[in-house]
Short mmCIF file of C-alpha atoms in Angstrom, two decimals:
data_model
loop_
_atom_site.label_atom_id
_atom_site.label_comp_id
_atom_site.label_asym_id
_atom_site.label_seq_id
_atom_site.Cartn_x
_atom_site.Cartn_y
_atom_site.Cartn_z
CA UNK N 1 -4.11 -10.31 16.36
CA UNK N 2 -1.62 -9.43 14.20
CA UNK N 3 -1.54 -5.07 14.57
CA UNK N 4 0.58 -2.06 13.06
CA UNK N 5 -0.43 1.38 15.07
CA UNK N 6 1.35 4.47 13.82
CA UNK N 7 1.23 7.62 15.42
CA UNK N 8 3.98 10.66 15.77
CA UNK N 9 2.11 12.82 12.85
CA UNK N 10 0.83 16.38 12.92
CA UNK N 11 0.78 19.82 12.14
CA UNK N 12 4.01 21.02 10.76
CA UNK N 13 5.34 24.13 8.73
CA UNK N 14 7.21 24.02 5.41
CA UNK N 15 10.61 23.22 6.42
CA UNK N 16 9.97 21.92 9.58
CA UNK N 17 10.43 17.78 10.86
CA UNK N 18 8.33 15.16 12.08
CA UNK N 19 8.95 11.70 13.27
CA UNK N 20 6.62 8.84 12.79
CA UNK N 21 6.28 5.43 14.48
CA UNK N 22 4.45 2.12 13.98
CA UNK N 23 4.43 -0.16 16.66
CA UNK N 24 3.69 -3.48 15.07
CA UNK N 25 2.20 -6.82 17.40
CA UNK N 26 0.77 -9.93 16.44
CA UNK N 27 3.62 -11.57 14.53
CA UNK N 28 8.03 -11.93 14.85
CA UNK N 29 8.70 -8.21 13.64
CA UNK N 30 12.31 -9.02 12.52
CA UNK N 31 11.40 -11.47 10.23
CA UNK N 32 9.84 -9.35 7.96
CA UNK N 33 11.02 -5.67 6.18
CA UNK N 34 9.20 -2.76 6.61
CA UNK N 35 7.13 -0.30 4.48
CA UNK N 36 5.34 3.73 4.77
CA UNK N 37 3.02 3.59 1.96
CA UNK N 38 1.19 7.50 1.92
CA UNK N 39 -2.07 9.18 0.49
CA UNK N 40 -2.41 12.70 -0.15
CA UNK N 41 -6.36 13.51 0.60
CA UNK N 42 -8.91 12.09 -1.67
CA UNK N 43 -5.59 10.48 -4.34
CA UNK N 44 -4.24 7.20 -4.78
CA UNK N 45 -0.96 5.14 -2.89
CA UNK N 46 2.41 6.04 -2.90
CA UNK N 47 5.02 3.80 -1.36
CA UNK N 48 7.72 5.99 0.11
CA UNK N 49 10.10 3.95 1.98
CA UNK N 50 11.15 0.30 2.77
CA UNK N 51 13.92 -1.97 5.42
CA UNK N 52 15.09 -5.16 5.53
CA UNK N 53 14.68 -6.86 8.49
CA UNK N 54 18.24 -6.29 9.95
CA UNK N 55 18.19 -2.41 8.04
CA UNK N 56 21.14 -3.87 5.81
CA UNK N 57 18.90 -2.98 2.95
CA UNK N 58 16.71 0.31 2.59
CA UNK N 59 14.60 2.56 -0.02
CA UNK N 60 13.71 5.67 -1.15
CA UNK N 61 11.11 6.93 -3.12
CA UNK N 62 12.52 9.85 -5.39
CA UNK N 63 10.35 12.01 -3.88
CA UNK N 64 11.72 11.65 -0.23
CA UNK N 65 15.17 10.81 -0.85
CA UNK N 66 17.64 12.63 0.90
CA UNK N 67 15.24 14.43 3.30
CA UNK N 68 13.53 11.48 4.69
CA UNK N 69 14.70 8.45 6.93
CA UNK N 70 13.71 4.82 7.36
CA UNK N 71 15.00 2.99 10.38
CA UNK N 72 13.75 0.26 12.79
CA UNK N 73 13.88 -1.33 16.64
CA UNK N 74 13.56 -4.44 16.74
CA UNK N 75 14.14 -5.10 19.88
CA UNK N 76 10.93 -2.12 20.40
CA UNK N 77 8.84 -3.97 17.63
CA UNK N 78 8.45 -0.72 15.99
CA UNK N 79 9.20 0.76 12.62
CA UNK N 80 10.13 5.13 12.71
CA UNK N 81 10.61 7.38 9.83
CA UNK N 82 12.00 10.85 10.20
CA UNK N 83 10.69 13.30 7.78
CA UNK N 84 13.05 16.55 7.64
CA UNK N 85 12.43 19.46 5.22
CA UNK N 86 8.47 18.68 5.10
CA UNK N 87 6.59 20.21 2.22
CA UNK N 88 3.44 21.12 1.32
CA UNK N 89 3.09 17.99 -1.37
CA UNK N 90 4.02 15.63 1.80
CA UNK N 91 0.88 15.93 3.23
CA UNK N 92 -0.84 12.37 3.49
CA UNK N 93 -1.60 9.79 5.28
CA UNK N 94 1.09 7.86 6.54
CA UNK N 95 0.57 4.21 6.76
CA UNK N 96 3.08 1.43 8.11
CA UNK N 97 2.93 -1.72 5.99
CA UNK N 98 3.88 -5.39 5.99
CA UNK N 99 4.90 -7.10 3.49
CA UNK N 100 3.03 -10.69 2.40
CA UNK N 101 6.60 -12.65 1.53
CA UNK N 102 8.68 -13.57 4.64
CA UNK N 103 12.20 -12.36 5.07
CA UNK N 104 14.28 -11.29 1.76
CA UNK N 105 14.60 -7.55 0.54
CA UNK N 106 11.96 -7.60 -2.47
CA UNK N 107 9.33 -5.63 -3.96
CA UNK N 108 6.16 -7.46 -2.37
CA UNK N 109 2.91 -6.80 -1.98
CA UNK N 110 1.60 -5.41 1.66
CA UNK N 111 -0.82 -7.86 3.28
CA UNK N 112 -1.12 -5.82 6.88
CA UNK N 113 -1.70 -2.58 6.89
CA UNK N 114 -2.39 0.47 9.94
CA UNK N 115 -4.65 2.24 10.00
CA UNK N 116 -2.48 5.69 9.45
CA UNK N 117 -1.46 8.42 11.08
CA UNK N 118 -1.61 12.21 8.94
CA UNK N 119 0.50 14.69 8.38
CA UNK N 120 -0.20 17.80 7.57
CA UNK N 121 2.57 20.70 6.00
CA UNK N 122 1.37 24.28 5.94
CA UNK N 123 1.77 27.54 7.39
CA UNK E 1 9.09 3.61 -12.50
CA UNK E 2 6.74 1.36 -13.73
CA UNK E 3 3.25 3.08 -14.68
CA UNK E 4 0.41 1.21 -14.06
CA UNK E 5 -3.07 2.53 -15.16
CA UNK E 6 -6.43 1.86 -14.04
CA UNK E 7 -9.57 1.57 -16.04
CA UNK E 8 -12.72 2.62 -15.79
CA UNK E 9 -11.88 5.29 -13.17
CA UNK E 10 -15.50 4.72 -12.04
CA UNK E 11 -17.77 1.98 -12.54
CA UNK E 12 -21.41 1.91 -11.54
CA UNK E 13 -23.03 -1.65 -10.83
CA UNK E 14 -26.45 -2.84 -9.84
CA UNK E 15 -25.47 -5.58 -6.73
CA UNK E 16 -26.01 -8.76 -7.76
CA UNK E 17 -24.28 -8.00 -10.93
CA UNK E 18 -20.65 -8.59 -11.83
CA UNK E 19 -18.05 -6.19 -12.37
CA UNK E 20 -14.32 -6.01 -14.08
CA UNK E 21 -11.85 -3.83 -13.48
CA UNK E 22 -8.50 -3.76 -15.18
CA UNK E 23 -5.36 -2.82 -14.55
CA UNK E 24 -2.11 -2.08 -16.98
CA UNK E 25 1.46 -1.56 -16.78
CA UNK E 26 3.64 -0.15 -18.63
CA UNK E 27 5.93 -2.54 -19.09
CA UNK E 28 5.89 -6.35 -17.85
CA UNK E 29 5.85 -6.71 -14.46
CA UNK E 30 5.21 -11.07 -15.01
CA UNK E 31 2.79 -12.03 -12.53
CA UNK E 32 3.84 -10.00 -9.55
CA UNK E 33 0.41 -8.13 -9.16
CA UNK E 34 -1.64 -7.30 -6.23
CA UNK E 35 -5.46 -5.69 -5.75
CA UNK E 36 -6.82 -4.18 -2.92
CA UNK E 37 -9.87 -2.90 -2.00
CA UNK E 38 -10.61 0.35 0.27
CA UNK E 39 -13.61 2.01 1.83
CA UNK E 40 -13.72 5.09 3.39
CA UNK E 41 -12.36 5.95 6.22
CA UNK E 42 -10.26 2.33 5.97
CA UNK E 43 -6.61 1.14 5.49
CA UNK E 44 -6.06 -0.69 2.03
CA UNK E 45 -7.15 -4.29 2.80
CA UNK E 46 -4.97 -6.81 0.41
CA UNK E 47 -7.44 -9.17 -1.87
CA UNK E 48 -4.89 -10.91 -4.40
CA UNK E 49 -1.84 -11.18 -4.95
CA UNK E 50 0.99 -12.91 -7.37
CA UNK E 51 -1.78 -11.72 -9.94
CA UNK E 52 -4.66 -14.74 -9.28
CA UNK E 53 -3.89 -15.99 -5.76
CA UNK E 54 -6.77 -14.96 -3.30
CA UNK E 55 -5.42 -13.35 0.59
CA UNK E 56 -6.71 -15.19 3.41
CA UNK E 57 -9.84 -14.57 4.27
CA UNK E 58 -10.72 -12.95 1.02
CA UNK E 59 -14.04 -14.92 -0.53
CA UNK E 60 -14.63 -16.55 -4.04
CA UNK E 61 -16.40 -14.12 -5.73
CA UNK E 62 -13.56 -12.04 -5.90
CA UNK E 63 -11.17 -12.96 -8.83
CA UNK E 64 -8.11 -11.85 -10.59
CA UNK E 65 -6.03 -12.66 -13.91
CA UNK E 66 -3.47 -11.63 -16.19
CA UNK E 67 0.06 -11.77 -16.49
CA UNK E 68 2.47 -9.87 -18.14
CA UNK E 69 1.08 -5.69 -19.17
CA UNK E 70 -2.70 -6.72 -18.83
CA UNK E 71 -4.69 -7.37 -15.33
CA UNK E 72 -8.33 -8.21 -14.41
CA UNK E 73 -10.09 -8.41 -10.85
CA UNK E 74 -13.50 -9.62 -11.51
CA UNK E 75 -16.35 -9.78 -8.62
CA UNK E 76 -18.45 -12.40 -9.61
CA UNK E 77 -21.60 -11.30 -7.96
CA UNK E 78 -21.65 -7.42 -5.80
CA UNK E 79 -22.53 -7.56 -2.71
CA UNK E 80 -22.94 -4.49 -0.82
CA UNK E 81 -19.68 -4.11 1.23
CA UNK E 82 -18.04 -4.49 -2.40
CA UNK E 83 -18.70 -0.70 -3.01
CA UNK E 84 -14.98 0.67 -2.31
CA UNK E 85 -11.61 1.66 -4.67
CA UNK E 86 -9.49 -0.73 -5.46
CA UNK E 87 -6.37 -0.78 -6.50
CA UNK E 88 -3.52 -2.29 -8.16
CA UNK E 89 -0.15 -2.58 -7.38
CA UNK E 90 3.39 -4.17 -9.39
CA UNK E 91 6.04 -5.20 -7.29
CA UNK E 92 8.13 -6.64 -10.14
CA UNK E 93 10.67 -3.64 -9.50
CA UNK E 94 11.63 -0.87 -7.46
CA UNK E 95 9.85 1.09 -6.54
CA UNK E 96 6.49 -0.66 -6.08
CA UNK E 97 3.97 1.38 -7.75
CA UNK E 98 0.22 2.13 -7.22
CA UNK E 99 -2.44 2.01 -10.34
CA UNK E 100 -5.18 5.15 -9.67
CA UNK E 101 -7.78 3.11 -8.34
CA UNK E 102 -11.35 2.35 -9.75
CA UNK E 103 -14.34 3.46 -7.69
CA UNK E 104 -16.80 0.84 -7.89
CA UNK E 105 -19.85 2.49 -7.05
CA UNK E 106 -24.00 1.45 -6.95
CA UNK E 107 -25.88 2.29 -10.06
#
């Protein structure tokens, strides 16, 4: 079964840091780029960041550029999101998402999503 | 950034009826358009990609159409499990962007 399981969320004060993880299983992880998408409470979906299969290409939403860092470890089938200088507006459910198309680095639809990990930024 | 606008925000439909959801892009996205279904407490589920191709396991009552800037998701005969929020997403340009969603509720 293809599965993505996020972890690492929690309550954090503004300005602090948090590192999210996503464990992948059931597919060849290093065949695919991977992405983070977030959803603020009661709101819509926002793409946050993506990374190519070999970490050679990386992209960020303007809202997180310079504060968040995406990375992956193909040996561990894992995706990460290091979040620094957190703000109240970063409060959201963070999903790990797999693109529909194999390999490459291009915008894509997401065919597999994890259940998400909640990040709450508040003093 | 391409802005995706969905309408209506809420659609009230009776079970068995047809539902038509619209999505408009601020500039052409060709056929690089996906639709997702999200139920409360669940992750989004991919329904349609390439504007009209059903994802694996998606029932035939879901269909997508359109290209360029105007797109439609049609649910031919609503089942109880179809009441949810639906999002469109363009993946023609970085950053990929989502519409604000259409909530399909029971009339």
